[in-house]
Coordinates of C-alpha atoms in Angstrom, one line a residue:
M1 CA -19.5 -39.5 -7.3
A2 CA -17.0 -37.4 -9.2
N3 CA -13.4 -38.5 -9.1
P4 CA -10.9 -35.7 -8.5
R5 CA -8.0 -35.2 -10.9
D6 CA -4.9 -33.0 -10.7
V7 CA -4.5 -30.0 -12.9
V8 CA -1.7 -27.5 -12.9
R9 CA -2.6 -23.9 -12.2
I10 CA -0.1 -21.3 -13.3
P11 CA -0.5 -17.7 -12.1
D12 CA -0.3 -14.6 -14.3
A13 CA 3.0 -13.6 -12.9
K14 CA 5.8 -12.9 -15.4
V15 CA 9.3 -14.1 -14.8
A16 CA 11.9 -11.4 -15.5
L17 CA 15.7 -11.2 -15.4
S18 CA 17.4 -8.5 -13.4
T19 CA 20.1 -6.8 -15.4
A20 CA 22.2 -7.0 -12.3
S21 CA 22.3 -10.8 -12.8
V22 CA 24.8 -10.6 -15.6
Y23 CA 27.3 -8.3 -13.8
P24 CA 30.1 -7.7 -14.7
E25 CA 28.6 -7.9 -18.2
S26 CA 26.6 -5.0 -19.4
T27 CA 22.9 -4.0 -19.3
A28 CA 22.8 -4.7 -23.1
T29 CA 24.0 -8.2 -22.5
A30 CA 21.2 -8.8 -20.0
F31 CA 18.6 -8.0 -22.7
E32 CA 20.3 -10.4 -25.1
I33 CA 20.5 -13.3 -22.6
A34 CA 16.9 -12.7 -21.4
A35 CA 15.5 -12.9 -24.9
R36 CA 17.6 -15.9 -25.9
L37 CA 16.6 -17.9 -22.8
G38 CA 12.9 -17.1 -23.0
Y39 CA 12.4 -14.8 -20.0
D40 CA 9.2 -12.8 -20.1
G41 CA 11.0 -9.5 -19.5
V42 CA 13.7 -7.6 -17.7
E43 CA 14.1 -5.5 -14.6
V44 CA 16.6 -2.7 -15.2
M45 CA 19.0 -2.1 -12.3
V46 CA 19.9 1.6 -12.6
W47 CA 23.5 1.9 -11.7
T48 CA 26.9 3.0 -13.1
D49 CA 26.5 1.4 -16.5
P50 CA 25.5 4.5 -18.6
V51 CA 23.0 2.5 -20.7
S52 CA 21.0 1.6 -17.5
Q53 CA 20.5 5.4 -17.0
D54 CA 19.5 6.2 -20.6
I55 CA 15.8 5.8 -21.3
E56 CA 16.1 5.9 -25.0
A57 CA 18.9 3.4 -25.1
L58 CA 16.8 1.1 -22.9
R59 CA 13.8 1.5 -25.2
R60 CA 16.0 0.6 -28.2
L61 CA 17.3 -2.5 -26.5
S62 CA 13.7 -3.5 -25.6
D63 CA 12.5 -3.0 -29.1
Y64 CA 15.4 -4.8 -30.7
H65 CA 15.3 -7.9 -28.6
R66 CA 11.4 -7.8 -28.4
I67 CA 11.5 -8.1 -24.6
P68 CA 9.6 -5.8 -22.3
I69 CA 10.9 -3.8 -19.4
L70 CA 8.7 -4.9 -16.5
A71 CA 10.4 -3.0 -13.6
V72 CA 12.9 -0.3 -12.9
H73 CA 15.2 -0.7 -9.8
A74 CA 15.9 2.8 -8.5
P75 CA 19.6 3.6 -7.9
C76 CA 19.6 3.0 -4.1
L77 CA 22.9 1.2 -3.7
L78 CA 26.1 2.7 -2.1
I79 CA 27.8 2.7 -5.5
T80 CA 24.9 4.6 -7.1
Q81 CA 24.8 7.5 -4.6
R82 CA 25.5 10.0 -7.4
V83 CA 23.5 8.3 -10.2
W84 CA 20.5 10.5 -11.4
S85 CA 21.2 13.1 -8.6
T86 CA 22.4 13.0 -5.0
D87 CA 18.8 13.8 -3.9
P88 CA 17.1 10.5 -3.1
W89 CA 13.6 12.0 -4.0
V90 CA 14.9 13.1 -7.4
K91 CA 16.1 9.6 -8.0
L92 CA 12.7 8.2 -7.3
Q93 CA 11.0 10.8 -9.5
R94 CA 13.3 9.9 -12.3
A95 CA 12.7 6.2 -11.7
R96 CA 9.0 6.7 -11.9
A97 CA 9.4 8.8 -15.1
A98 CA 11.5 6.0 -16.6
A99 CA 9.0 3.3 -15.7
E100 CA 6.1 5.3 -17.2
K101 CA 8.0 6.0 -20.4
L102 CA 9.2 2.4 -20.8
G103 CA 5.9 0.8 -19.9
A104 CA 7.2 -0.8 -16.6
S105 CA 4.6 -1.4 -13.9
T106 CA 7.0 -1.3 -10.9
V107 CA 9.7 0.8 -9.3
V108 CA 11.7 -1.2 -6.8
V109 CA 13.1 1.0 -3.9
H110 CA 15.2 0.2 -0.8
P111 CA 14.5 1.9 2.5
P112 CA 16.9 4.8 3.2
F113 CA 20.3 4.5 4.9
R114 CA 20.1 5.7 8.5
W115 CA 22.5 8.5 7.7
Q116 CA 20.0 9.9 5.2
R117 CA 18.1 11.4 8.2
Q118 CA 15.6 13.7 6.5
Y119 CA 14.9 11.3 3.7
A120 CA 14.3 8.5 6.3
R121 CA 12.1 10.7 8.4
D122 CA 9.7 11.4 5.5
F123 CA 10.1 8.1 3.6
V124 CA 6.9 6.3 4.4
E125 CA 4.7 9.3 3.9
G126 CA 6.7 10.3 0.8
I127 CA 6.3 6.9 -0.8
W128 CA 2.6 7.0 -0.3
R129 CA 2.4 10.5 -1.9
M130 CA 4.4 9.4 -4.9
A131 CA 2.3 6.2 -5.2
N132 CA -0.9 8.3 -5.3
E133 CA 0.5 10.3 -8.3
T134 CA 1.0 7.4 -10.7
D135 CA -0.2 3.9 -11.7
V136 CA 3.4 2.6 -11.3
R137 CA 3.8 0.5 -8.1
F138 CA 6.5 1.6 -5.7
A139 CA 7.4 -1.7 -4.1
V140 CA 9.7 -1.3 -1.1
E141 CA 12.2 -4.1 -0.6
N142 CA 13.2 -5.9 2.6
M143 CA 16.8 -5.4 3.5
Y144 CA 19.0 -6.8 6.3
P145 CA 21.3 -5.7 9.2
W146 CA 24.9 -5.3 8.4
R147 CA 27.1 -7.8 10.3
Y148 CA 30.8 -8.0 10.9
R149 CA 32.0 -10.9 13.1
D150 CA 29.9 -10.7 16.2
R151 CA 28.7 -7.1 15.6
E152 CA 25.5 -5.9 14.0
M153 CA 24.8 -2.5 12.6
L154 CA 21.3 -1.3 11.7
A155 CA 22.0 0.5 8.4
Y156 CA 18.5 1.1 7.2
A157 CA 15.7 3.4 8.4
P158 CA 12.8 3.3 9.4
D159 CA 13.7 -0.4 9.4
W160 CA 15.3 -3.1 7.2
D161 CA 12.2 -5.2 7.9
V162 CA 9.8 -3.2 5.8
T163 CA 6.8 -5.1 7.1
K164 CA 7.1 -3.0 10.3
D165 CA 5.9 0.1 8.3
D166 CA 2.9 0.9 6.2
Y167 CA 3.6 0.7 2.5
R168 CA 1.2 0.1 -0.3
H169 CA 3.4 -2.5 -2.1
F170 CA 6.3 -4.6 -1.0
T171 CA 9.2 -6.4 -2.8
I172 CA 10.3 -9.6 -1.0
D173 CA 14.0 -10.6 -1.6
L174 CA 14.8 -14.1 -0.5
S175 CA 18.6 -13.5 -0.4
H176 CA 18.0 -10.5 1.9
A177 CA 15.7 -12.7 4.0
S178 CA 18.6 -15.2 4.3
T179 CA 21.1 -12.5 5.3
S180 CA 18.8 -11.1 7.9
R181 CA 18.1 -14.7 9.1
V182 CA 14.3 -14.3 9.2
D183 CA 11.6 -16.7 8.1
A184 CA 10.9 -15.8 4.5
L185 CA 7.5 -17.5 4.5
A186 CA 6.4 -15.7 7.6
M187 CA 7.5 -12.4 6.0
L188 CA 5.5 -13.3 2.9
D189 CA 2.5 -13.8 5.2
R190 CA 3.0 -10.4 6.8
M191 CA 3.1 -8.8 3.4
G192 CA -0.1 -10.5 2.4
G193 CA -2.0 -8.8 -0.5
R194 CA 0.5 -6.0 -0.6
L195 CA 3.2 -8.2 -2.1
G196 CA 3.7 -6.7 -5.5
H197 CA 7.1 -8.0 -6.6
V198 CA 9.6 -10.8 -5.9
H199 CA 13.4 -10.9 -6.1
L200 CA 14.1 -14.6 -6.4
A201 CA 17.5 -15.8 -5.2
D202 CA 18.9 -18.2 -2.6
G203 CA 21.1 -17.9 0.4
R204 CA 22.7 -20.0 3.2
G205 CA 22.3 -17.5 6.0
S206 CA 25.7 -15.9 5.5
A207 CA 26.4 -12.3 6.7
K208 CA 27.1 -11.6 3.0
D209 CA 24.2 -11.0 0.6
E210 CA 24.8 -14.1 -1.5
H211 CA 22.1 -14.1 -4.3
L212 CA 22.6 -17.7 -5.2
V213 CA 20.8 -19.5 -8.0
P214 CA 17.5 -20.7 -6.6
G215 CA 17.8 -24.2 -5.2
R216 CA 21.5 -23.9 -4.2
G217 CA 20.9 -22.5 -0.7
T218 CA 18.6 -23.1 2.2
Q219 CA 15.8 -20.6 1.5
P220 CA 12.3 -21.8 0.8
C221 CA 12.3 -20.7 -2.9
A222 CA 10.2 -23.6 -4.2
E223 CA 7.7 -23.2 -1.4
L224 CA 7.3 -19.5 -1.9
L225 CA 6.7 -19.9 -5.6
E226 CA 4.1 -22.6 -5.0
R227 CA 2.3 -20.3 -2.6
L228 CA 2.3 -17.6 -5.2
A229 CA 0.7 -20.1 -7.6
V230 CA -2.0 -21.0 -5.1
T231 CA -2.9 -17.4 -4.4
G232 CA -2.9 -16.3 -8.0
F233 CA -0.1 -13.8 -7.7
D234 CA -0.1 -11.4 -10.6
G235 CA 3.1 -9.4 -9.9
H236 CA 6.5 -10.1 -11.3
V237 CA 9.1 -12.7 -10.2
V238 CA 12.6 -11.4 -11.0
I239 CA 15.7 -13.6 -11.0
E240 CA 18.3 -11.5 -9.2
V241 CA 21.3 -13.7 -8.8
N242 CA 25.1 -13.3 -8.5
T243 CA 27.0 -14.7 -11.5
R244 CA 30.3 -12.9 -11.0
R245 CA 32.1 -16.2 -10.4
A246 CA 31.1 -17.6 -13.7
M247 CA 34.2 -18.6 -15.6
S248 CA 32.7 -17.9 -19.0
G249 CA 29.7 -16.4 -20.7
A250 CA 28.4 -19.9 -21.3
E251 CA 28.6 -20.8 -17.6
R252 CA 26.8 -17.5 -16.7
E253 CA 24.0 -18.3 -19.2
A254 CA 23.7 -21.9 -17.9
D255 CA 23.1 -20.5 -14.4
L256 CA 20.4 -18.1 -15.6
A257 CA 18.8 -20.9 -17.6
E258 CA 18.8 -23.1 -14.5
A259 CA 17.2 -20.3 -12.5
L260 CA 14.5 -19.8 -15.0
A261 CA 13.7 -23.5 -15.2
F262 CA 13.5 -23.7 -11.4
T263 CA 11.1 -20.8 -11.3
R264 CA 8.8 -22.0 -14.0
L265 CA 8.7 -25.5 -12.5
H266 CA 7.7 -24.3 -9.1
L267 CA 5.5 -21.3 -10.1
A268 CA 2.7 -23.7 -10.6
S269 CA 0.4 -25.6 -8.2
A270 CA -1.3 -28.9 -8.6
V271 CA -5.0 -28.4 -7.6
K272 CA -7.9 -30.9 -7.3
V273 CA -10.8 -30.3 -9.6
P274 CA -13.9 -32.5 -10.0
R275 CA -14.0 -34.7 -13.1
R276 CA -17.4 -34.5 -14.8

């Protein structure tokens, strides 16, 4: 009778660094650090840094550091309301064009703010329409209710829990899951085969969006990565952590190296195969 042995199965998922992870350093610094530490690519957060908005500048950085741009995060934040237009649909069109020109496979997008009424009303249908016009994935990201003391405000529409609506692809963000105080693994199950993208960060359930280095909070970061390995996930796992409190560039780089090591360690699964 054959004796089983353990082998390690690693999915095709690439591990990328979000350029937001080096803030307040620049987009250019993110490329440099990602290349030096051995990340598979970067996700460009389009925000107030002019380089993040400039396709040719991004292409030059990618070529110089020999590191691909795997995803583009559309400018959906409060601080980016005027980046690439004040029209949210124009922002998404420009994000898609950037992804196509840069060879990125994914555009990450947040659900609308509730005060963007017309945009919110047409959002689900509009995302489907845009997804049908390109090979780029529009991966809609789970968000969270805003909390202040004992009050809660629903800031996103149709819902911060994007699994309540019909999208072709999802991004799961574990820090956002922590802030919303939901079961991240249950959310992963609801996303199922439509999960296209992962923002990996930790949290402790604070009302603030913490984006801790994986392993420093209470979120099931390791378990989620191991599930991805078992299911053969072929999207991207993006380290999106907050390093603003780093006292030096060396400390920031150490945090990002730790996050990468954690991810590579757990993005593998021991499986039993028969020994011939």
